[in-house]
mmCIF file of C-alpha atoms in Angstrom:
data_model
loop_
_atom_site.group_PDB
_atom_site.id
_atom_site.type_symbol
_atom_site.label_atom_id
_atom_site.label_comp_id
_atom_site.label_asym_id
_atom_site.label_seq_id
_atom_site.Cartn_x
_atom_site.Cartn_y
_atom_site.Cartn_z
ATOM 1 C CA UNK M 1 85.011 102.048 112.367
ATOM 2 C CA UNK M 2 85.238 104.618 115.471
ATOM 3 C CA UNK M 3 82.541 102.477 117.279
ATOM 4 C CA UNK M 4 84.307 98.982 116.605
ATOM 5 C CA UNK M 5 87.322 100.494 117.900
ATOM 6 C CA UNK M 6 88.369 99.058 121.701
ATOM 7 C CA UNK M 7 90.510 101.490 122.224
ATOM 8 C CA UNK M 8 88.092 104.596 121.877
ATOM 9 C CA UNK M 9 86.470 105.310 125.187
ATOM 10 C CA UNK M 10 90.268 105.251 126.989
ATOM 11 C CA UNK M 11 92.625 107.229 127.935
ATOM 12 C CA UNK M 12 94.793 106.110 124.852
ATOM 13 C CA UNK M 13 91.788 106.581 122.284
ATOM 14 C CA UNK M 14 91.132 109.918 123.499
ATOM 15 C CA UNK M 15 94.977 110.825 123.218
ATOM 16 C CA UNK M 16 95.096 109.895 119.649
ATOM 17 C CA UNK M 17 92.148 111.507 118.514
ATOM 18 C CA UNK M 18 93.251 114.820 120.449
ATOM 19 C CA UNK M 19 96.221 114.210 118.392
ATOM 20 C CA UNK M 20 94.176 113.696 114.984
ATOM 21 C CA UNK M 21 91.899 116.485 116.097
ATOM 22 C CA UNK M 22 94.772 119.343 116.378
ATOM 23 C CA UNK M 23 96.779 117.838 113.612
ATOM 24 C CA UNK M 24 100.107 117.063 115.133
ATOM 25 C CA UNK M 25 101.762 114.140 113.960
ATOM 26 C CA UNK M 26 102.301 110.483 115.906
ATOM 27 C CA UNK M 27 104.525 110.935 118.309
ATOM 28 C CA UNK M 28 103.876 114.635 118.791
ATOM 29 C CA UNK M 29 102.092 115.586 122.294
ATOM 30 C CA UNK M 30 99.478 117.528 120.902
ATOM 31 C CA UNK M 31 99.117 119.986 123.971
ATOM 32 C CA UNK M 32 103.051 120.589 124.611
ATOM 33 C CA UNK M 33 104.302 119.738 120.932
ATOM 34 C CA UNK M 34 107.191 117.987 122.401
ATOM 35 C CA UNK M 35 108.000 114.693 120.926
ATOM 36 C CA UNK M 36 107.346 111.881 123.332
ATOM 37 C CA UNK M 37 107.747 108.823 120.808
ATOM 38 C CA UNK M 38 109.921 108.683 117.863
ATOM 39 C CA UNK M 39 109.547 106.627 114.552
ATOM 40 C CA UNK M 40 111.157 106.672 111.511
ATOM 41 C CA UNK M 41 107.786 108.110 109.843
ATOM 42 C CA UNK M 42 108.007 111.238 112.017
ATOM 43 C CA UNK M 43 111.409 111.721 111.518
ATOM 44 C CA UNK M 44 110.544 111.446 107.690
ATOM 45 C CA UNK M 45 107.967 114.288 108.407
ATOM 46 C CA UNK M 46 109.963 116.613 109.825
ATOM 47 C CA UNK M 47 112.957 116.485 107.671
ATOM 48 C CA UNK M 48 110.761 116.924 105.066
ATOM 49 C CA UNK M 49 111.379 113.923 102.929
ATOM 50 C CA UNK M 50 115.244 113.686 103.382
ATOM 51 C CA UNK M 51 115.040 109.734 104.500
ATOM 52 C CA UNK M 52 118.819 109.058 104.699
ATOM 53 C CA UNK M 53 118.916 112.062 107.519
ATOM 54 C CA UNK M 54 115.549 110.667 108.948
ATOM 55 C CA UNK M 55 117.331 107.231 109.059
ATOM 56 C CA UNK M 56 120.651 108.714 110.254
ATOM 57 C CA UNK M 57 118.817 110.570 113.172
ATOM 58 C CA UNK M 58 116.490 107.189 114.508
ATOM 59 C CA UNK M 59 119.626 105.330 114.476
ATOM 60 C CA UNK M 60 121.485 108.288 116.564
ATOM 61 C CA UNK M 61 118.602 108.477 119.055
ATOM 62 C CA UNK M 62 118.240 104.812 119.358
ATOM 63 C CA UNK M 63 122.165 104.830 119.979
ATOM 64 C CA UNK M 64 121.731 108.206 122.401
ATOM 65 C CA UNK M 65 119.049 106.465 124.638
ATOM 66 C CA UNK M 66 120.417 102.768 124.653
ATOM 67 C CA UNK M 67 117.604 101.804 122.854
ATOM 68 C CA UNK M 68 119.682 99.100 121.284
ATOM 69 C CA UNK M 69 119.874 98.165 117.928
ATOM 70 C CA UNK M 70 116.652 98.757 117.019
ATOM 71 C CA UNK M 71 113.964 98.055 113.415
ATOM 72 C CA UNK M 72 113.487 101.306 111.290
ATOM 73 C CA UNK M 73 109.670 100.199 111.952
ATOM 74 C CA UNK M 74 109.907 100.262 115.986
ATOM 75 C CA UNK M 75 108.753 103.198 118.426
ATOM 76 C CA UNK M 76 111.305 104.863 120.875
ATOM 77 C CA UNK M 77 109.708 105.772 123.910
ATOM 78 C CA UNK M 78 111.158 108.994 124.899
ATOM 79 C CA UNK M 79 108.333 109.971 127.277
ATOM 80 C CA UNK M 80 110.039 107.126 129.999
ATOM 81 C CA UNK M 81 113.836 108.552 130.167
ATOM 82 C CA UNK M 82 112.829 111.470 132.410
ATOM 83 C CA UNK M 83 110.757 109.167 134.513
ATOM 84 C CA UNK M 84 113.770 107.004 134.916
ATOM 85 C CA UNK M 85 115.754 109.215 136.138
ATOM 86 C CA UNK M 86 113.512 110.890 138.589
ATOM 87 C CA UNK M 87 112.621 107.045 140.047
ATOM 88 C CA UNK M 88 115.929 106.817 141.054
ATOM 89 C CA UNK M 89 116.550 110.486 142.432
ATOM 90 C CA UNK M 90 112.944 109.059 144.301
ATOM 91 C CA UNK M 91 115.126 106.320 145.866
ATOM 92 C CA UNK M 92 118.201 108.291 146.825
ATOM 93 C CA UNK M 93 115.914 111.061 148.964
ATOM 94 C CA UNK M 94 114.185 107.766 150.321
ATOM 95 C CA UNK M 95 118.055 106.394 151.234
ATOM 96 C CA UNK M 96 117.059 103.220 149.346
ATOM 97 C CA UNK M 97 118.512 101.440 146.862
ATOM 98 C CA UNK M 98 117.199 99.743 143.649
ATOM 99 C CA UNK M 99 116.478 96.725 146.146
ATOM 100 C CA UNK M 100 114.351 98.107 148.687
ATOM 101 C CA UNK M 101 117.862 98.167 150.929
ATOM 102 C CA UNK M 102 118.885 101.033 152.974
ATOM 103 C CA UNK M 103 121.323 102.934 151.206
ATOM 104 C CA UNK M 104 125.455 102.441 152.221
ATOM 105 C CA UNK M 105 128.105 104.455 150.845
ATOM 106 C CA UNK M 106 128.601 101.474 148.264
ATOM 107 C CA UNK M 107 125.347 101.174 147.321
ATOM 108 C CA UNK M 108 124.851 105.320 147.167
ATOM 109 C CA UNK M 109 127.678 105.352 144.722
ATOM 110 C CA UNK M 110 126.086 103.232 142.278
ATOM 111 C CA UNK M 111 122.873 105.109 142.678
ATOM 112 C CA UNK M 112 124.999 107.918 141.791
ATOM 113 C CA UNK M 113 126.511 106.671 138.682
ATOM 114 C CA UNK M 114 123.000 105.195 136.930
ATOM 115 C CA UNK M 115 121.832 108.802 138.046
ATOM 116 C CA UNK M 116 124.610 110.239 135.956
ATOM 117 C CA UNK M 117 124.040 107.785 132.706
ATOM 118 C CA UNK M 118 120.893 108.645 132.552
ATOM 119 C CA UNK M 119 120.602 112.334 132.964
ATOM 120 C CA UNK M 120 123.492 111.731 130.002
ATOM 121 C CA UNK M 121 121.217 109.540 127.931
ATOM 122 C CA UNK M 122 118.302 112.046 128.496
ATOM 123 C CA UNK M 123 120.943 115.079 127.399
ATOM 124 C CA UNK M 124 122.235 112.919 124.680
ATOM 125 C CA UNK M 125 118.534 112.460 122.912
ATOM 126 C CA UNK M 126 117.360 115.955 123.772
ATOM 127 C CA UNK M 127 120.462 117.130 122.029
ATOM 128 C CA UNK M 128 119.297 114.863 118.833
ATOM 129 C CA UNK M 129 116.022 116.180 119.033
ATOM 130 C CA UNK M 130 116.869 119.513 119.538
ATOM 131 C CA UNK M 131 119.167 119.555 116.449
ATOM 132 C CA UNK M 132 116.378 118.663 114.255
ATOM 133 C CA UNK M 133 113.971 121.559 115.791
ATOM 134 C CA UNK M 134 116.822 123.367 114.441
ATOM 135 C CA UNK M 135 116.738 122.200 111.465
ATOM 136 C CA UNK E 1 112.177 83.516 169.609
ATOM 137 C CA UNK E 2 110.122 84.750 167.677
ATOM 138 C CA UNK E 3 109.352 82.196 164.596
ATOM 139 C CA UNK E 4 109.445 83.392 160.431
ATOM 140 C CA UNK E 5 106.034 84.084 159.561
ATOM 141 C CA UNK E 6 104.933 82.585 156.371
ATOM 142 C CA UNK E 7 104.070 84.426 153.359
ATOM 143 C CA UNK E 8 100.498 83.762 152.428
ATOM 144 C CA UNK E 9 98.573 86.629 150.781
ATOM 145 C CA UNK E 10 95.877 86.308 149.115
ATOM 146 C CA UNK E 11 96.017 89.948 147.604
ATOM 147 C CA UNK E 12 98.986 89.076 144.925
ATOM 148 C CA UNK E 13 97.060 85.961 143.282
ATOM 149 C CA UNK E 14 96.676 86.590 140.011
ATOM 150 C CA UNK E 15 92.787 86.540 139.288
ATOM 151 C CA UNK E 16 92.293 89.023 136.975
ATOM 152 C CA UNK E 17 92.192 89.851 133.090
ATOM 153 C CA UNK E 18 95.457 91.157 131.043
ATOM 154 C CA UNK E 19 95.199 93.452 127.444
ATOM 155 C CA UNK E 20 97.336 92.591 124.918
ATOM 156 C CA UNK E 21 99.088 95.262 122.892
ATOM 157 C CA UNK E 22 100.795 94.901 119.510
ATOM 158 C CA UNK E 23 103.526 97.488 118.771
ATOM 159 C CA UNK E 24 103.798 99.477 121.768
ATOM 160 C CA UNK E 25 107.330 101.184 121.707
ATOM 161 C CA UNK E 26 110.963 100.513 123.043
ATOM 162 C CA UNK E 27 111.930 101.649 126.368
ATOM 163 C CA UNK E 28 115.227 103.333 126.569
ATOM 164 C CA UNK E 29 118.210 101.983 128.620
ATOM 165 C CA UNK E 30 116.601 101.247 132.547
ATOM 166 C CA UNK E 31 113.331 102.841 131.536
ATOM 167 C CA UNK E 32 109.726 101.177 131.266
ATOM 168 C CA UNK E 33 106.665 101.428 129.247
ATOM 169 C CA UNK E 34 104.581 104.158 129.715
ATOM 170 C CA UNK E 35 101.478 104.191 130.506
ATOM 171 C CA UNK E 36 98.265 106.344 130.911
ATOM 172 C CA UNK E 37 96.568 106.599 134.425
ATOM 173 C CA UNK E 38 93.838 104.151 133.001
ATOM 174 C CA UNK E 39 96.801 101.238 132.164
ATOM 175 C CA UNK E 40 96.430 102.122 128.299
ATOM 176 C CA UNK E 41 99.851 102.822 126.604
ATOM 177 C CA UNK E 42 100.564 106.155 126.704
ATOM 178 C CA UNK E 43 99.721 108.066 123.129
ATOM 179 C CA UNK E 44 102.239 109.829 122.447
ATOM 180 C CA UNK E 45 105.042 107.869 123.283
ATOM 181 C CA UNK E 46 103.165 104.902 121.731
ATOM 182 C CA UNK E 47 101.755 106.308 118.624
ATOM 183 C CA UNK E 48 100.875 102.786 116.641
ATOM 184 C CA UNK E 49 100.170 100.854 119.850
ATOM 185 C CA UNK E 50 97.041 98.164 119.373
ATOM 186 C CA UNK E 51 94.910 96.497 121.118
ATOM 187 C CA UNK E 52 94.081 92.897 120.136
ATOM 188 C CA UNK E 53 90.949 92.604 121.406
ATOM 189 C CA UNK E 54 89.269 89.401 123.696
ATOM 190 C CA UNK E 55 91.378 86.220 124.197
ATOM 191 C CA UNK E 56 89.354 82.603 124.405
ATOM 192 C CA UNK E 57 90.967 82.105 127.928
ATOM 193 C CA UNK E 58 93.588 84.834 128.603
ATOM 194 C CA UNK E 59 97.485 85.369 127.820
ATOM 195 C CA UNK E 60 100.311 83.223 129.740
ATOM 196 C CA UNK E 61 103.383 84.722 129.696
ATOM 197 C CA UNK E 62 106.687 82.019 129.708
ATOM 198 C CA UNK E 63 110.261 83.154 130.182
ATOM 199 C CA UNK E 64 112.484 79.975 129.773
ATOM 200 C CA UNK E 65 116.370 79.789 129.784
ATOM 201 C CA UNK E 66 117.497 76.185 127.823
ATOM 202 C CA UNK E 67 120.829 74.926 129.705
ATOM 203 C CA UNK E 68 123.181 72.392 128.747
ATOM 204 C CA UNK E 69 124.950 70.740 131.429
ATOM 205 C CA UNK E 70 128.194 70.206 131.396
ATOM 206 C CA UNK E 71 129.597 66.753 132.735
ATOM 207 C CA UNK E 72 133.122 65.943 133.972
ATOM 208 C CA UNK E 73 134.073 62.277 133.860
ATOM 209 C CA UNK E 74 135.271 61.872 137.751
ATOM 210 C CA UNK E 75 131.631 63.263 139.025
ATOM 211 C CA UNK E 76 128.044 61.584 138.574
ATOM 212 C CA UNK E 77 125.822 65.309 138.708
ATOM 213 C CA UNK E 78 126.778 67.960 135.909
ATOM 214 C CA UNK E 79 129.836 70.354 137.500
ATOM 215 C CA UNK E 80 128.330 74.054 135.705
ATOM 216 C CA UNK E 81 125.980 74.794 132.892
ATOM 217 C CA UNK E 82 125.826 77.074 129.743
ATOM 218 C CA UNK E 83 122.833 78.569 129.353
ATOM 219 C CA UNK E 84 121.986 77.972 125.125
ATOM 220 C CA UNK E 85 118.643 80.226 124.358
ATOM 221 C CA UNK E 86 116.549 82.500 126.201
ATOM 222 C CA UNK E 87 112.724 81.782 124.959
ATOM 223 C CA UNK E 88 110.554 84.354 125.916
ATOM 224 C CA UNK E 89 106.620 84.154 124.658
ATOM 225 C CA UNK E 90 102.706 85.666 125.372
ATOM 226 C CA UNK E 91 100.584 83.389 123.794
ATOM 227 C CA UNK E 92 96.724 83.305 124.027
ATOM 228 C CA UNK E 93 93.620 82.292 121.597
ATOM 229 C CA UNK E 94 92.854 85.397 119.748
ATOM 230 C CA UNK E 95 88.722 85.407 119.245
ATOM 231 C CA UNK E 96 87.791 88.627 116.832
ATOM 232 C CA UNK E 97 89.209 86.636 114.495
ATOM 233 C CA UNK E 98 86.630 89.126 112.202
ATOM 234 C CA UNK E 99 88.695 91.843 112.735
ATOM 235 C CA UNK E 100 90.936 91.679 109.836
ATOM 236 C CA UNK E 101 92.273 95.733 110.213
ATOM 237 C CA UNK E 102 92.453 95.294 113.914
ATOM 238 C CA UNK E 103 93.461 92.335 114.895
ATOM 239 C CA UNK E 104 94.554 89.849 112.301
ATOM 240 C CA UNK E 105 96.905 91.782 110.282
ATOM 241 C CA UNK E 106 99.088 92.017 112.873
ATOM 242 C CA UNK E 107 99.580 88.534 113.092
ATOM 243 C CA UNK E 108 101.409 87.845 109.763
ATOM 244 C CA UNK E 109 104.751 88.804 110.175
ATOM 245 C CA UNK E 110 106.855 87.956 107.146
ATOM 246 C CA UNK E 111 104.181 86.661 104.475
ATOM 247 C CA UNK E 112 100.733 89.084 105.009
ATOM 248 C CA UNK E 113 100.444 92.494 103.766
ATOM 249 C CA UNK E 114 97.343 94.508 105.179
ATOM 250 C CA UNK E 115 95.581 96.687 102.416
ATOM 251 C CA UNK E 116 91.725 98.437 102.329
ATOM 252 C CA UNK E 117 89.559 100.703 100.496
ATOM 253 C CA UNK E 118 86.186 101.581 100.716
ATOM 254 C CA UNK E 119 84.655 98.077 100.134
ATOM 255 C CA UNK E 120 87.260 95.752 101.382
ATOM 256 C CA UNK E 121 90.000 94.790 104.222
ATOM 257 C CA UNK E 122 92.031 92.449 103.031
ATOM 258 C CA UNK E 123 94.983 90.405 103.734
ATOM 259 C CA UNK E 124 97.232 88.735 100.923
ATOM 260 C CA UNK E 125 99.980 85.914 101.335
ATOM 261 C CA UNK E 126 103.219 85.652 100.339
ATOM 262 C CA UNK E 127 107.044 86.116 101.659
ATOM 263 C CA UNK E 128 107.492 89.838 102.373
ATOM 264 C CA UNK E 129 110.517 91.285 104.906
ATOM 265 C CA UNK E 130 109.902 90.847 108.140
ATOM 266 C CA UNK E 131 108.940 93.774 110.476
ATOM 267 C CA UNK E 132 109.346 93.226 114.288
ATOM 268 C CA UNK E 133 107.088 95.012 116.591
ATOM 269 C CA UNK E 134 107.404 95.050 120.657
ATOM 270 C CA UNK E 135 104.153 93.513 122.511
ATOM 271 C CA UNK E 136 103.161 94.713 125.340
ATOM 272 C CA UNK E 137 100.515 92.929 127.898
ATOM 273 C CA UNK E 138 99.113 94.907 130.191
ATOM 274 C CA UNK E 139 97.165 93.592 133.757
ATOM 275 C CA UNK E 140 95.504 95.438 135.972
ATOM 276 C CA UNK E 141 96.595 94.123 139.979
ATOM 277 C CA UNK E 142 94.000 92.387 141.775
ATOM 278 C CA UNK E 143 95.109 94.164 145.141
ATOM 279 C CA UNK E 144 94.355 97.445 142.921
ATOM 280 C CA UNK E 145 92.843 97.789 139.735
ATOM 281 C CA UNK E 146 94.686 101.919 139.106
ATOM 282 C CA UNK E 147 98.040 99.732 138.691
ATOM 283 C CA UNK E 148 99.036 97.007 136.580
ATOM 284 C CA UNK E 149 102.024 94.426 135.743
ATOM 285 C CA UNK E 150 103.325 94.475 132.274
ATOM 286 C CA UNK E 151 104.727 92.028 130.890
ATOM 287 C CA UNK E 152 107.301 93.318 127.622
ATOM 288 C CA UNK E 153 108.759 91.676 125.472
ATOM 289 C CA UNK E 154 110.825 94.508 123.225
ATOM 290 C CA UNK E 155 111.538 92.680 119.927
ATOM 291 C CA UNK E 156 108.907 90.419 118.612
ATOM 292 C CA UNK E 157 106.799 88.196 116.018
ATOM 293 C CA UNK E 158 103.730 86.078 116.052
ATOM 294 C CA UNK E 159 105.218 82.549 115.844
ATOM 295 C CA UNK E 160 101.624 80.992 114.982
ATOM 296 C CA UNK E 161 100.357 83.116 112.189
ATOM 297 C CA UNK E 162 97.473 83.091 110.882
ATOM 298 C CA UNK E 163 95.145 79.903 112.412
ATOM 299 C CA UNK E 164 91.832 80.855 111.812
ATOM 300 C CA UNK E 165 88.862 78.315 113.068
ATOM 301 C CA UNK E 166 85.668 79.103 111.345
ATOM 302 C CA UNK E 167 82.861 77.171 113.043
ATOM 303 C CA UNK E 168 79.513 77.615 114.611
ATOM 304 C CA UNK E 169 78.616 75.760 117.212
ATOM 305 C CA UNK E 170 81.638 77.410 119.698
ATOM 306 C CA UNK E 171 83.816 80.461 118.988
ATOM 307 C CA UNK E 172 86.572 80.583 116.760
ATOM 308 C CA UNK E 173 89.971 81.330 117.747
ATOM 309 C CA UNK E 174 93.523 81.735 115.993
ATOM 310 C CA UNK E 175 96.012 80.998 118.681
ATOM 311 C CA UNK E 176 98.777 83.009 118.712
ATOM 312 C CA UNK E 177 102.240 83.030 120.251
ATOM 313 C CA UNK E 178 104.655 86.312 120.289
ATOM 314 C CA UNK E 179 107.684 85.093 120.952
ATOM 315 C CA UNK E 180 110.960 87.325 121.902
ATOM 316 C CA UNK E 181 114.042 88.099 120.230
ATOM 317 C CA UNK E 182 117.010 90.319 121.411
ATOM 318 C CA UNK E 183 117.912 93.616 120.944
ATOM 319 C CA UNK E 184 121.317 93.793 120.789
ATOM 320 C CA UNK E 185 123.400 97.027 121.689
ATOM 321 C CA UNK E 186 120.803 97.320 124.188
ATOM 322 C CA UNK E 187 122.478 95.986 128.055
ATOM 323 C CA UNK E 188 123.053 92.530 128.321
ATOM 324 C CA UNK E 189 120.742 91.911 130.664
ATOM 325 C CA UNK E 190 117.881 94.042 129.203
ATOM 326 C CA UNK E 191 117.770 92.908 125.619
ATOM 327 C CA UNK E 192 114.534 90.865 125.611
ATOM 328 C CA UNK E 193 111.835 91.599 127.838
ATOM 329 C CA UNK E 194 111.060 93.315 131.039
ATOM 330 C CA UNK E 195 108.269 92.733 133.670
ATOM 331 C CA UNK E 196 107.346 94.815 136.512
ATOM 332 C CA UNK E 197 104.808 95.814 138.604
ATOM 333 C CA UNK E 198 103.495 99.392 139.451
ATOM 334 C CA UNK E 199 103.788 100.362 143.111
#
């Protein structure tokens, strides 16, 4: 099937099958072995079968990053949270804000406080994630 | 005085092809879809992402808010307006309409269920629960192919199903329509779909 697949000569293709290569699960950066996308089937894997904890913990992360109220069957990107953050700390040392506007002391404050909810949403689901390293 | 110049540029025309992704994941709360330096979806983050192969003639993407008006007897225009449904859709003529594992089981929301073994793909028909999945179509820029604009919608289903046209003379296509729903919990004005452009 490998050479009917469109996705195998990119970037993406390459990822996956580094993934399927070094057997890390979905989700799992296979060079790092942080988790960059969670699904219920990972969670499943690494609470070893226990699928009302699996459940509990999607739900909790999904809650944690303001993913909403999100399927059992979606992916949580958890990759994008960091970048988030660091595009606006990108704007703030610029002395824009989110509009392309020079930065005033109103418009610095409310740089300031989607700064702050989203180094706590970052926190939040690191803290979710770590507690299930921990077992 | 100097006058307003006018904003012609040719550069942000949109002449270019898009790649349509089934089941890419969620963003979080102000985030965006990641990608890989090549405008795939990044792996890791979007472990079941998949591409849906050639369209006859592209994707169009339609974000639509329905309105009523709202009339008072004393004036002739509407005074204010309620906004009823947000309809937000990427729809496009699917053609590897062959590709049963890659292409056409995701197109069954709610009735197909996708099952193979060593002789056979197959599809079979009949009411199941349906599962949501976020679409993703990705376009490279024409001003510069190493960025795109995505267009995201976060909570979806293929509104057309399966349409199959079997014929030989032209190509056969199954339209197809993902249309939008909300994510509630998620900020009011983030729940259905995002589109940006990489700078």
């Amino acid at each position: 099937m490998s050479d009917q697949n469109p996705e195998v000569n990119s970037e993406f293709g390459r990822g996956k099958a580094l993934a399927q290569e070094r057997g890390v699960l979905p989700g799992i950066d296979p060079e790092t072995g942080e988790i960059g996308g969670v699904t219920f089937r990972l969670l499943y894997n690494l609470t070893n079968g226990d699928e009302k904890a699996a459940k509990d913990l999607f739900y909790r992360i999904a809650r944690a990053g303001g993913y909403g109220d999100v399927g059992i069957n979606q992916t949580l990107d958890i990759r994008g949270i960091s970048r988030a953050k660091d595009d606006l700390n990108d704007l703030i040392a610029r002395g824009l804000d989110q509009e392309g506007q020079p930065l005033d002391l109103f418009g610095r404050r409310l740089m300031e406080q989607k700064i702050q909810f989203h180094d706590n949403v970052l926190n939040e689901v690191k803290q979710q994630l770590r507690d299930l390293e921990r077992g | 005085m100097p006058g307003t110049s006018l904003h012609f540029d040719s550069s942000l025309i949109t002449l270019n092809y898009g790649w349509g992704w089934w089941d890419v994941a969620i963003p979080s709360a102000g985030a965006r879809l990641s990608l890989h330096t090549d405008l795939t979806p990044e792996s890791v983050a979007n472990p079941n992402a998949k591409h849906l192969g050639h369209t006859d003639e592209g994707w169009e993407f339609s974000a639509r808010a329905e309105r009523e008006d709202q009339f008072a007897d004393e004036q002739a225009a509407a005074i204010d307006t309620s906004i009823t449904q947000l309809e937000a859709t990427l729809t496009a003529s699917l053609i590897q309409t062959q590709d049963i594992s890659g292409t056409m089981r995701y197109l069954t929301q709610g009735f197909g269920s996708y099952s193979t073994a060593a002789s056979y793909e197959q599809i079979t028909g009949g009411i199941i629960p349906v599962v949501y999945g976020a679409f993703a179509l990705i376009a490279p820029l024409k001003a510069d192919p190493t960025k795109a604009i995505i267009y995201h919608l976060y909570k979806s289903l293929n509104d057309s199903g399966l349409a199959n046209q079997i014929r030989r003379r032209t190509k056969g296509g199954n339209p197809v329509a993902f249309r939008g729903f909300a994510i509630t919990s998620r900020a009011a004005a983030d729940q259905v779909f995002n589109v940006w452009k990489q700078i």
